[in-house]
CSV table of C-alpha atoms in Angstrom, one decimal:
chain,number,residue,atom,x,y,z
A,7,MET,CA,-12.8,11.0,30.3
A,8,ARG,CA,-9.9,14.0,31.0
A,9,VAL,CA,-8.3,12.5,27.2
A,10,ALA,CA,-11.6,12.8,25.9
A,11,LEU,CA,-12.4,17.2,27.5
A,12,VAL,CA,-9.1,17.9,26.6
A,13,ILE,CA,-9.5,16.6,22.7
A,14,ARG,CA,-12.7,18.1,22.0
A,15,ARG,CA,-11.4,21.9,23.4
A,16,PRO,CA,-11.4,23.4,20.0
A,17,ALA,CA,-8.8,26.0,21.0
A,18,TRP,CA,-6.1,22.7,22.2
A,19,PHE,CA,-3.2,23.9,21.4
A,20,PRO,CA,-1.8,25.1,24.9
A,21,CYS,CA,-3.9,21.5,26.7
A,22,ALA,CA,-1.0,19.8,24.2
A,23,GLN,CA,1.9,19.9,27.0
A,24,SER,CA,-1.3,18.8,29.4
A,25,VAL,CA,-2.2,16.1,27.4
A,26,ILE,CA,1.6,14.4,27.1
A,27,ASP,CA,2.4,14.4,30.4
A,28,ASP,CA,-1.1,13.2,32.2
A,29,VAL,CA,-2.2,10.9,29.6
A,30,PHE,CA,1.1,9.7,28.8
A,31,PHE,CA,3.8,9.7,31.9
A,32,PRO,CA,1.1,9.5,34.4
A,33,VAL,CA,4.0,7.0,36.6
A,34,ARG,CA,7.6,8.9,36.0
A,35,THR,CA,9.3,6.3,36.7
A,36,HIS,CA,12.4,7.4,33.7
A,37,GLY,CA,11.6,11.1,33.9
A,38,VAL,CA,14.7,12.1,32.3
A,39,ARG,CA,14.0,10.0,29.5
A,40,HIS,CA,10.3,11.0,28.8
A,41,SER,CA,10.6,15.2,29.5
A,42,ARG,CA,13.4,15.0,27.0
A,43,TYR,CA,10.3,12.8,24.5
A,44,SER,CA,7.9,15.3,25.8
A,45,ILE,CA,9.7,18.2,25.1
A,46,LEU,CA,10.8,17.4,21.0
A,47,ALA,CA,7.0,16.0,20.4
A,48,VAL,CA,5.2,19.4,21.7
A,49,ALA,CA,7.7,20.5,19.7
A,50,GLY,CA,6.7,18.9,16.5
A,51,MET,CA,3.3,19.5,17.0
A,52,VAL,CA,3.4,23.5,17.2
A,53,ALA,CA,5.2,22.4,14.2
A,54,LEU,CA,2.4,21.0,12.6
A,55,ALA,CA,0.5,23.6,13.1
A,56,ALA,CA,2.1,25.8,10.9
A,57,CYS,CA,1.8,22.9,8.3
A,58,THR,CA,-0.4,22.8,5.1
A,59,PRO,CA,-3.6,21.1,4.8
A,60,HIS,CA,-3.5,18.8,2.7
A,61,ASP,CA,-6.4,15.7,1.2
A,62,GLY,CA,-5.7,14.9,-1.8
A,63,THR,CA,-5.3,11.5,-2.4
A,64,ASN,CA,-2.8,11.6,-5.3
A,65,GLU,CA,-1.2,14.6,-4.7
A,66,PHE,CA,1.9,15.1,-2.0
A,67,ASN,CA,3.4,18.0,-0.4
A,68,ASP,CA,7.7,18.1,-1.2
A,69,PRO,CA,8.9,21.6,-0.1
A,70,TYR,CA,12.0,19.6,1.3
A,71,GLU,CA,13.0,17.9,-2.1
A,72,ALA,CA,16.1,18.4,-3.2
A,73,ARG,CA,16.9,17.7,1.1
A,74,ASN,CA,14.8,14.4,0.8
A,75,ARG,CA,16.6,13.1,-2.1
A,76,ALA,CA,19.4,13.5,-0.1
A,77,VAL,CA,19.2,11.7,3.0
A,78,HIS,CA,16.9,8.6,-0.1
A,79,ASP,CA,20.5,8.5,-1.7
A,80,PHE,CA,22.3,7.8,1.6
A,81,ASN,CA,19.5,5.3,2.9
A,82,LYS,CA,19.9,3.0,-0.6
A,83,ASP,CA,23.7,3.5,1.0
A,84,VAL,CA,22.4,1.6,3.9
A,85,ASP,CA,20.2,-1.2,3.0
A,86,ARG,CA,22.9,-2.2,-0.8
A,87,GLY,CA,25.3,-1.9,2.7
A,88,ILE,CA,23.6,-2.9,5.1
A,89,VAL,CA,20.5,-3.6,5.3
A,90,ARG,CA,19.7,-6.4,2.6
A,91,PRO,CA,22.5,-8.9,2.8
A,92,LEU,CA,21.4,-8.4,6.8
A,93,ALA,CA,18.2,-9.6,6.1
A,94,SER,CA,19.6,-12.0,2.9
A,95,GLY,CA,21.0,-13.8,5.2
A,96,TYR,CA,19.2,-13.8,8.6
A,97,GLY,CA,15.9,-15.1,5.9
A,98,ARG,CA,18.7,-17.8,4.8
A,99,ALA,CA,20.4,-18.5,7.7
A,100,VAL,CA,16.8,-18.3,10.7
A,101,PRO,CA,14.1,-21.2,9.6
A,102,GLY,CA,10.9,-19.9,8.2
A,103,PRO,CA,8.7,-20.7,11.3
A,104,LEU,CA,11.4,-19.6,13.7
A,105,ARG,CA,11.6,-16.3,11.7
A,106,GLU,CA,7.9,-15.9,12.1
A,107,GLY,CA,7.4,-16.6,16.1
A,108,ILE,CA,10.2,-13.7,16.4
A,109,GLY,CA,8.0,-11.4,14.4
A,110,ASN,CA,5.2,-12.3,16.3
A,111,PHE,CA,6.7,-12.0,20.1
A,112,ALA,CA,8.7,-8.3,18.4
A,113,GLY,CA,4.2,-7.3,17.3
A,114,ASN,CA,2.9,-8.8,20.6
A,115,LEU,CA,5.0,-5.9,22.2
A,116,SER,CA,3.7,-3.2,20.3
A,117,LEU,CA,0.1,-4.0,21.6
A,118,PRO,CA,-0.5,-2.3,24.5
A,119,GLY,CA,1.0,1.5,22.8
A,120,LYS,CA,-1.4,0.2,20.4
A,121,MET,CA,-4.2,-0.1,22.6
A,122,ALA,CA,-3.4,3.2,24.2
A,123,ASN,CA,-3.5,4.7,20.7
A,124,SER,CA,-7.0,3.3,20.4
A,125,LEU,CA,-8.2,5.1,22.9
A,126,LEU,CA,-7.0,8.4,22.4
A,127,GLN,CA,-9.0,7.6,19.1
A,128,LEU,CA,-11.7,7.8,21.1
A,129,ARG,CA,-12.2,3.7,19.1
A,130,PRO,CA,-12.3,1.5,22.3
A,131,GLY,CA,-13.6,-0.7,20.2
A,132,ASP,CA,-9.9,-1.3,18.2
A,133,ALA,CA,-8.0,-1.2,21.8
A,134,VAL,CA,-10.5,-3.6,23.1
A,135,GLU,CA,-9.3,-6.2,20.4
A,136,ASN,CA,-5.4,-5.8,21.1
A,137,GLY,CA,-6.3,-6.1,24.5
A,138,VAL,CA,-8.3,-9.8,23.8
A,139,ARG,CA,-5.2,-10.0,21.5
A,140,PHE,CA,-2.7,-9.0,23.7
A,141,LEU,CA,-3.8,-11.8,26.9
A,142,VAL,CA,-5.1,-14.6,24.0
A,143,ASN,CA,-1.2,-14.7,22.6
A,144,THR,CA,0.5,-14.3,25.4
A,145,THR,CA,-1.3,-16.7,27.7
A,146,ILE,CA,-2.3,-19.1,24.6
A,147,GLY,CA,0.4,-17.9,22.6
A,148,ILE,CA,2.8,-18.6,25.1
A,149,GLY,CA,4.3,-15.8,25.8
A,150,GLY,CA,3.2,-13.4,21.7
A,151,LEU,CA,5.7,-16.8,19.5
A,152,PHE,CA,2.7,-18.2,18.1
A,153,ASP,CA,-0.5,-15.9,16.8
A,154,PRO,CA,-3.8,-17.8,18.2
A,155,ALA,CA,-5.4,-14.6,18.2
A,156,THR,CA,-5.7,-14.0,14.4
A,157,ARG,CA,-7.2,-17.9,13.8
A,158,MET,CA,-10.1,-16.7,16.7
A,159,GLY,CA,-11.0,-13.9,14.8
A,160,ALA,CA,-8.8,-10.8,16.7
A,161,PRO,CA,-6.1,-9.9,14.4
A,162,GLU,CA,-4.1,-6.3,14.1
A,163,VAL,CA,-5.5,-3.5,14.3
A,164,GLU,CA,-2.3,-1.8,12.8
A,165,THR,CA,-2.5,2.3,14.6
A,166,ASP,CA,0.2,4.7,15.7
A,167,PHE,CA,0.6,8.4,17.4
A,168,GLY,CA,0.3,9.7,13.9
A,169,GLU,CA,-3.3,8.4,13.1
A,170,THR,CA,-4.6,9.4,16.3
A,171,LEU,CA,-2.8,12.7,15.0
A,172,HIS,CA,-5.0,12.7,11.9
A,173,VAL,CA,-7.6,11.7,13.9
A,174,TRP,CA,-7.3,14.3,16.2
A,175,GLY,CA,-7.5,16.7,13.3
A,176,PHE,CA,-3.5,17.5,12.2
A,177,PRO,CA,-2.4,17.9,8.8
A,178,GLU,CA,-0.2,15.5,7.6
A,179,GLY,CA,2.4,18.2,6.1
A,180,ALA,CA,5.5,18.0,4.4
A,181,TYR,CA,7.2,14.2,2.8
A,182,VAL,CA,9.4,13.8,4.4
A,183,GLU,CA,12.5,10.5,4.3
A,184,LEU,CA,14.1,10.3,7.1
A,185,PRO,CA,17.8,8.9,7.6
A,186,PHE,CA,17.7,4.7,9.0
A,187,LEU,CA,13.7,5.1,8.9
A,188,GLY,CA,12.8,6.0,5.4
A,189,PRO,CA,9.4,7.9,4.3
A,190,SER,CA,7.5,9.7,6.8
A,191,THR,CA,5.8,12.7,6.3
A,192,GLU,CA,5.7,15.5,9.3
A,193,ARG,CA,2.7,14.3,11.2
A,194,ASP,CA,4.2,10.9,10.3
A,195,THR,CA,7.3,11.7,12.2
A,196,VAL,CA,5.6,14.0,15.2
A,197,GLY,CA,4.2,10.4,15.5
A,198,LEU,CA,6.8,7.9,16.2
A,199,ILE,CA,8.5,10.1,18.1
A,200,VAL,CA,5.9,10.2,20.4
A,201,ASP,CA,5.1,6.2,19.7
A,202,MET,CA,8.9,5.9,21.0
A,203,ALA,CA,8.1,7.8,24.3
A,204,LEU,CA,4.9,6.2,24.6
A,205,ASP,CA,5.9,2.4,24.9
A,206,PRO,CA,3.6,1.7,28.1
A,207,LEU,CA,5.4,-1.8,27.7
A,208,GLY,CA,9.2,-0.8,27.3
A,209,SER,CA,8.6,1.2,30.5
A,210,ALA,CA,6.7,-0.9,32.5
A,211,LEU,CA,10.1,-3.5,31.7
A,212,GLY,CA,13.7,-2.9,33.0
A,213,PRO,CA,16.7,-2.4,31.2
A,214,ASP,CA,17.2,-6.2,29.6
A,215,GLU,CA,13.4,-7.1,28.9
A,216,ARG,CA,14.1,-3.7,27.2
A,217,TRP,CA,17.0,-5.2,25.4
A,218,ILE,CA,15.2,-8.5,24.1
A,219,GLY,CA,12.1,-6.2,22.4
A,220,ARG,CA,14.5,-4.1,20.6
A,221,GLY,CA,16.4,-7.5,19.4
A,222,THR,CA,13.3,-9.1,18.0
A,223,SER,CA,12.1,-5.7,16.7
A,224,VAL,CA,15.2,-5.4,14.3
A,225,GLY,CA,14.6,-9.7,13.5
A,226,ALA,CA,11.1,-8.2,12.8
A,227,GLY,CA,12.4,-5.9,10.5
A,228,LEU,CA,15.0,-8.3,8.8
A,229,ASN,CA,12.3,-10.5,8.0
A,230,LYS,CA,10.0,-7.7,6.7
A,231,ARG,CA,12.7,-7.0,4.4
A,232,PHE,CA,13.6,-10.5,3.7
A,233,THR,CA,10.0,-11.5,2.3
A,234,TYR,CA,9.0,-8.7,0.6
A,235,SER,CA,12.7,-8.1,-0.8
A,236,GLY,CA,10.9,-8.4,-4.8
A,237,THR,CA,8.7,-5.4,-4.5
A,238,ILE,CA,11.2,-3.1,-1.8
A,239,ASP,CA,14.1,-4.4,-4.8
A,240,GLU,CA,12.2,-3.1,-7.3
A,241,VAL,CA,10.9,0.1,-6.0
A,242,LEU,CA,14.8,0.7,-5.4
A,243,TYR,CA,16.8,-0.4,-7.6
A,244,ASP,CA,15.0,-1.5,-11.0
A,245,SER,CA,12.2,1.6,-11.1
A,246,ALA,CA,13.7,5.1,-13.0
A,247,ASP,CA,13.5,7.4,-10.8
A,248,SER,CA,13.1,5.4,-6.8
A,249,TYR,CA,12.8,8.5,-4.4
A,250,ALA,CA,9.8,9.3,-7.3
A,251,GLN,CA,8.2,6.2,-6.1
A,252,LEU,CA,8.7,5.5,-2.9
A,253,ARG,CA,7.5,9.2,-2.1
A,254,ILE,CA,4.0,7.9,-4.1
A,255,GLY,CA,3.9,4.7,-2.3
A,256,TYR,CA,4.3,5.5,0.7
A,257,LEU,CA,1.6,8.2,0.6
A,258,GLN,CA,-0.7,6.5,-1.0
A,259,LYS,CA,0.0,3.4,1.1
A,260,ARG,CA,-1.0,6.0,4.6
A,261,ARG,CA,-3.8,7.7,3.7
A,262,HIS,CA,-5.4,4.5,2.4
A,263,GLU,CA,-4.4,3.0,5.5
A,264,LEU,CA,-5.8,6.5,7.7
A,265,GLY,CA,-8.2,6.7,5.3
A,266,ARG,CA,-9.8,3.0,6.7
A,267,ASP,CA,-13.0,2.2,5.1
A,268,ALA,CA,-13.7,5.4,3.4
A,269,MET,CA,-13.9,5.4,-0.6
A,270,PRO,CA,-12.2,7.5,-1.7
A,271,ASP,CA,-11.7,9.7,-5.0
A,272,TYR,CA,-10.9,7.3,-7.8
A,273,PHE,CA,-9.5,8.4,-11.2
A,274,ASP,CA,-11.1,7.8,-13.8
A,275,PRO,CA,-8.6,7.4,-16.9
A,276,TYR,CA,-11.9,7.1,-19.8
A,277,ASP,CA,-12.3,10.5,-18.3
A,278,ASP,CA,-8.2,11.6,-18.4
A,279,PRO,CA,-7.5,14.9,-19.7
A,280,TYR,CA,-4.7,14.6,-21.1
A,281,ALA,CA,-6.1,11.9,-22.9
A,282,THR,CA,-9.3,13.6,-25.1
A,283,PRO,CA,-6.7,13.6,-28.7
A,284,TYR,CA,-7.2,10.0,-28.5
A,285,ALA,CA,-10.4,9.2,-26.6
A,286,ASP,CA,-11.2,6.5,-28.2
A,287,ALA,CA,-8.3,4.0,-27.4
A,288,TYR,CA,-10.4,1.3,-30.1
A,289,ALA,CA,-10.0,3.1,-32.7
A,290,THR,CA,-7.9,2.7,-35.9
A,291,PRO,CA,-3.7,2.4,-34.8
A,292,LEU,CA,-4.6,0.4,-31.2
A,293,GLU,CA,-6.8,-2.2,-33.5
A,294,ALA,CA,-4.2,-3.8,-34.0
A,295,THR,CA,-2.1,-3.6,-31.2
A,296,ASP,CA,-4.9,-5.0,-28.6
A,297,ALA,CA,-6.0,-7.9,-30.1
A,298,GLN,CA,-5.1,-11.2,-28.5
B,29,MET,CA,-17.8,-12.4,2.9
B,30,ARG,CA,-20.8,-14.2,0.4
B,31,SER,CA,-22.1,-17.0,0.9
B,32,ASP,CA,-22.3,-19.9,-1.7
B,33,ALA,CA,-25.6,-19.4,-3.1
B,34,THR,CA,-24.5,-16.2,-3.6
B,35,ARG,CA,-21.6,-16.5,-4.9
B,36,ARG,CA,-23.2,-18.9,-7.7
B,37,HIS,CA,-25.6,-16.1,-8.5
B,38,PHE,CA,-23.4,-14.4,-8.7
B,39,LEU,CA,-21.0,-16.3,-11.2
B,40,MET,CA,-24.7,-17.5,-12.9
B,41,SER,CA,-25.3,-13.8,-13.6
B,42,GLY,CA,-21.8,-13.0,-14.9
B,43,LEU,CA,-21.9,-16.1,-17.0
B,44,ALA,CA,-25.0,-14.5,-18.8
B,45,ALA,CA,-23.8,-11.1,-19.0
B,46,GLY,CA,-21.3,-12.7,-20.3
B,47,ALA,CA,-23.0,-14.6,-23.2
B,48,ALA,CA,-25.2,-11.2,-23.5
B,49,LEU,CA,-22.6,-9.2,-24.3
B,50,THR,CA,-21.7,-10.7,-28.2
B,51,VAL,CA,-25.0,-9.6,-29.2
B,52,ALA,CA,-25.5,-6.6,-27.2
B,53,PRO,CA,-24.1,-3.1,-27.9
B,54,PRO,CA,-21.8,-2.0,-25.3
B,55,ALA,CA,-23.8,0.6,-24.9
B,56,ARG,CA,-25.5,-1.3,-22.0
B,57,ALA,CA,-23.7,-0.1,-18.1
B,58,LEU,CA,-21.8,-2.9,-16.2
B,59,THR,CA,-23.3,-4.1,-13.5
B,60,THR,CA,-22.4,-4.9,-10.3
B,61,PRO,CA,-22.3,-9.0,-10.2
B,62,GLU,CA,-20.5,-8.3,-13.6
B,63,ALA,CA,-17.7,-6.7,-12.0
B,64,THR,CA,-17.5,-8.8,-9.9
B,65,ALA,CA,-17.7,-11.8,-11.4
B,66,LEU,CA,-15.0,-10.4,-14.0
B,67,ILE,CA,-12.6,-10.4,-11.1
B,68,ASP,CA,-14.2,-14.1,-9.8
B,69,GLN,CA,-12.6,-15.0,-13.0
B,70,VAL,CA,-9.3,-13.0,-12.5
B,71,VAL,CA,-9.1,-15.0,-8.4
B,72,ALA,CA,-9.6,-17.9,-9.7
B,73,ASP,CA,-7.3,-18.1,-12.5
B,74,ILE,CA,-4.5,-16.6,-10.1
B,75,ASN,CA,-5.0,-19.0,-7.2
B,76,ALA,CA,-5.0,-21.9,-9.8
B,77,VAL,CA,-1.0,-20.6,-10.8
B,78,ILE,CA,-0.6,-19.7,-7.4
B,79,ASN,CA,-1.1,-23.1,-6.0
B,80,SER,CA,-0.6,-24.7,-9.8
B,81,GLY,CA,3.3,-26.0,-7.2
B,82,ARG,CA,5.2,-25.2,-11.5
B,83,SER,CA,7.8,-23.4,-12.1
B,84,GLU,CA,8.9,-19.4,-11.2
B,85,ALA,CA,9.5,-18.9,-14.3
B,86,ARG,CA,6.1,-21.0,-15.8
B,87,MET,CA,4.3,-18.9,-13.4
B,88,LEU,CA,5.7,-15.3,-14.8
B,89,GLN,CA,3.8,-16.6,-17.8
B,90,GLU,CA,0.8,-17.8,-16.6
B,91,PHE,CA,0.4,-14.0,-14.5
B,92,GLU,CA,1.2,-12.4,-17.7
B,93,ARG,CA,-1.6,-14.0,-19.5
B,94,ILE,CA,-3.4,-13.4,-16.9
B,95,PHE,CA,-3.0,-9.7,-17.2
B,96,VAL,CA,-3.5,-9.2,-20.5
B,97,ARG,CA,-7.0,-10.8,-20.8
B,98,TYR,CA,-8.8,-9.3,-18.2
B,99,SER,CA,-6.9,-5.8,-17.8
B,100,ASP,CA,-7.6,-2.4,-20.3
B,101,VAL,CA,-3.6,-2.7,-21.3
B,102,PRO,CA,-4.4,-0.1,-23.8
B,103,ILE,CA,-6.0,2.5,-21.7
B,104,ILE,CA,-3.5,1.8,-19.1
B,105,ALA,CA,-0.9,2.5,-21.5
B,106,ARG,CA,-2.0,5.7,-22.7
B,107,SER,CA,-2.6,6.7,-18.6
B,108,ALA,CA,0.8,5.9,-17.6
B,109,LEU,CA,1.9,8.4,-20.2
B,110,GLY,CA,0.1,11.0,-19.8
B,111,VAL,CA,0.9,14.4,-21.1
B,112,ALA,CA,3.3,12.8,-23.6
B,113,ALA,CA,0.3,10.3,-25.1
B,114,ARG,CA,-1.1,14.3,-26.5
B,115,SER,CA,2.0,15.0,-28.6
B,116,ALA,CA,2.5,11.3,-30.0
B,117,SER,CA,1.9,10.0,-33.6
B,118,PRO,CA,-0.9,7.0,-33.1
B,119,ALA,CA,2.1,5.2,-34.5
B,120,GLN,CA,4.2,5.6,-31.5
B,121,LEU,CA,1.1,5.4,-29.5
B,122,SER,CA,-0.2,2.1,-30.9
B,123,ALA,CA,3.7,1.1,-29.9
B,124,PHE,CA,3.9,1.9,-27.0
B,125,THR,CA,1.0,0.3,-25.8
B,126,THR,CA,2.9,-3.3,-27.4
B,127,ALA,CA,6.2,-2.5,-25.9
B,128,PHE,CA,3.5,-1.5,-22.1
B,129,ARG,CA,2.4,-4.6,-22.3
B,130,GLY,CA,4.9,-6.5,-22.4
B,131,TYR,CA,6.4,-4.5,-19.7
B,132,ILE,CA,3.5,-4.4,-17.1
B,133,SER,CA,2.7,-8.0,-16.9
B,134,ARG,CA,6.3,-9.1,-16.6
B,135,LYS,CA,6.2,-6.4,-13.7
B,136,TYR,CA,2.9,-7.3,-12.0
B,137,GLY,CA,2.9,-10.8,-13.0
B,138,ARG,CA,6.2,-10.4,-10.4
B,139,ARG,CA,4.5,-9.3,-7.9
B,140,PHE,CA,1.6,-11.6,-7.8
B,141,ARG,CA,5.0,-13.7,-7.3
B,142,GLU,CA,4.3,-12.9,-2.6
B,143,PHE,CA,1.0,-14.6,-3.3
B,144,ILE,CA,2.0,-18.2,-4.2
B,145,GLY,CA,1.2,-20.3,-1.0
B,146,GLY,CA,-2.0,-18.0,-0.3
B,147,SER,CA,-5.4,-17.7,-1.6
B,148,LEU,CA,-7.4,-14.5,-3.5
B,149,LYS,CA,-11.3,-14.5,-1.9
B,150,VAL,CA,-12.9,-11.5,-3.3
B,151,GLU,CA,-15.3,-9.8,-0.7
B,152,GLN,CA,-17.5,-7.6,-2.3
B,153,ALA,CA,-17.9,-4.6,-5.1
B,154,ARG,CA,-19.7,-1.1,-5.3
B,155,PRO,CA,-20.6,1.0,-7.9
B,156,TYR,CA,-18.3,4.1,-8.2
B,157,LYS,CA,-19.2,7.3,-11.1
B,158,ASN,CA,-19.7,4.9,-14.2
B,159,PHE,CA,-17.2,2.2,-13.4
B,160,HIS,CA,-17.1,-0.9,-10.3
B,161,GLU,CA,-14.4,-1.1,-6.9
B,162,VAL,CA,-14.3,-4.8,-6.3
B,163,LYS,CA,-12.9,-5.7,-3.3
B,164,THR,CA,-10.8,-9.0,-3.2
B,165,THR,CA,-8.1,-10.2,0.1
B,166,ALA,CA,-4.8,-11.6,0.0
B,167,TYR,CA,-4.3,-14.3,2.7
B,168,LEU,CA,0.0,-15.2,2.5
B,169,ARG,CA,1.1,-17.6,5.4
B,170,GLY,CA,2.1,-16.5,8.0
B,171,GLU,CA,0.7,-12.4,7.3
B,172,ALA,CA,-1.8,-10.6,7.7
B,173,PRO,CA,-4.4,-9.9,5.2
B,174,ILE,CA,-3.5,-7.8,3.0
B,175,GLU,CA,-6.3,-5.4,0.4
B,176,VAL,CA,-6.4,-6.0,-3.3
B,177,ILE,CA,-9.1,-4.0,-4.9
B,178,PHE,CA,-9.7,-4.0,-8.4
B,179,LEU,CA,-11.4,-1.0,-10.5
B,180,VAL,CA,-13.8,-2.5,-13.2
B,181,SER,CA,-15.0,-0.3,-16.3
B,182,ASP,CA,-17.0,-1.6,-19.7
B,183,ARG,CA,-15.7,1.6,-21.2
B,184,SER,CA,-13.3,-0.4,-23.7
B,185,GLY,CA,-16.5,-2.2,-24.5
B,186,ARG,CA,-15.5,-5.6,-22.8
B,187,ASP,CA,-15.4,-6.5,-19.0
B,188,LEU,CA,-12.2,-5.8,-18.4
B,189,PHE,CA,-10.0,-3.8,-15.2
B,190,PHE,CA,-7.8,-0.5,-15.1
B,191,ASN,CA,-6.7,-0.2,-12.2
B,192,VAL,CA,-5.1,-2.4,-9.2
B,193,PHE,CA,-5.0,-1.3,-5.4
B,194,ILE,CA,-2.3,-3.2,-3.2
B,195,GLU,CA,-2.4,-2.7,0.1
B,196,GLY,CA,-3.5,1.5,-1.1
B,197,VAL,CA,-1.1,1.3,-3.9
B,198,ASN,CA,-2.5,1.8,-6.9
B,199,MET,CA,-0.9,0.5,-10.7
B,200,LEU,CA,-1.4,3.4,-12.5
B,201,ALA,CA,-0.4,6.7,-10.4
B,202,SER,CA,3.0,4.4,-9.7
B,203,GLU,CA,3.3,3.5,-14.1
B,204,ARG,CA,2.6,7.9,-14.4
B,205,THR,CA,5.5,8.7,-12.2
B,206,GLU,CA,8.0,5.5,-12.9
B,207,ILE,CA,7.7,6.2,-17.3
B,208,GLY,CA,7.3,9.7,-16.7
B,209,ALA,CA,10.8,9.5,-15.0
B,210,MET,CA,11.7,6.8,-17.8
B,211,LEU,CA,10.6,9.7,-20.1
B,212,ASP,CA,12.4,12.6,-18.7
B,213,GLN,CA,15.9,10.4,-17.8
B,214,ARG,CA,15.6,9.9,-22.2
B,215,GLN,CA,14.9,13.7,-22.7
B,216,GLY,CA,11.5,13.2,-23.6
B,217,ASP,CA,12.4,10.8,-26.6
B,218,LEU,CA,9.3,8.8,-27.0
B,219,ASP,CA,11.0,6.2,-29.0
B,220,ARG,CA,13.5,5.5,-27.1
B,221,LEU,CA,12.0,4.6,-24.6
B,222,ILE,CA,9.6,2.7,-26.4
B,223,ALA,CA,12.7,0.4,-27.4
B,224,ASP,CA,14.1,0.6,-23.6
B,225,LEU,CA,10.4,-0.8,-22.5
B,226,GLN,CA,10.9,-3.6,-24.4
B,227,ARG,CA,13.1,-4.4,-22.5
B,228,ALA,CA,12.7,-3.4,-19.0
B,229,GLY,CA,10.0,-4.7,-16.9
């Protein structure tokens, strides 16, 4: 209730601190860790207010390109030297069903944080779906190792604090590539920090359990790197400009996620202004090549 | 999700439209059932390949064939080339289109490899400006379903798809970026790009 009131206020920057304190940290069990993150988060939010608004689907705003490219080269070295060999070893050594179980387990632990974000976005239906999922998979799915909830019609609703900021009306900000973490935007970077601080389940667990959570999410990440190695390798190592490919890929995917089912502003190549001199693609010179 | 009866209806009208296409002039507007029928066909072909149990090399060849058969390669090629298409000679444009066709079908054929063992399902179609958006879902083993959108147009004179969105990431935009970067690396030399494209992908 209090959350809803805060969000509806038009001038809500002064409220940012109280939103963070009241909603995310009602119980200060790990005061030091939390307050450090909350200061970072608020600093990030203030920085976001200065971001230029941006709505285009295929456009990008990349004022930090030079620095981003340096980080990109670093990330590629990390992938080549550490992540890719590790993922390949993990994928070959650990049998598929076990990797899947570890991925399910890590995904299950992330659900309480997603529920909190859905509530902050005033999407109670999403929160309930992930809540049902969490209950079903934790019990019937044996602590989250199995995923019966998807078969029962409650697939995971993907969300995070970056989306919450989007719902609250914050602009995307500039594109950034983060060391180790990869492509992001200014808004999603703030979201990432808040999500780390938010982690309601992590706060409820003891330090040992938290390490299990982190270990399994590393496993889940390695499994993703292994499963999608074809596409990831192609983007990183086979494209002419891997930085530009990753940037356009990330931004399109992210905007698509945030837009939910909204009809995007599709580009019509048949009306392409660059193509006017050759308006008829089927004119004589191309006819021969088109014939199958 | 559609019932089998409606699906049959779509398929039948698609067949009827296919028959009509051979006699009717191409000026007639594409309808939603026709767009759906094309993608139903694409999806059926892809499903047949990913569940055929053939060797991977063989599947890649099949994917290439599907790509060439159902997509509007000339328009995709020209759009990927972007501004450079303006100054290209007709002969260069023609050579580029041929080279691009091999490159793009190899590359996206490989991408469909991730669907092996899974299945694709047509969900819904809706008109957009003067083309259609057809939504499909890829169900993969042990993964959350993936949304794959095809954009279908009949502006070429045939019903063909001209763009694919996998989880929002679209082929035209990615290829324009890629071809642009390749052209930059070759100081804008289109002939060198064409030669290299025949080996790329």
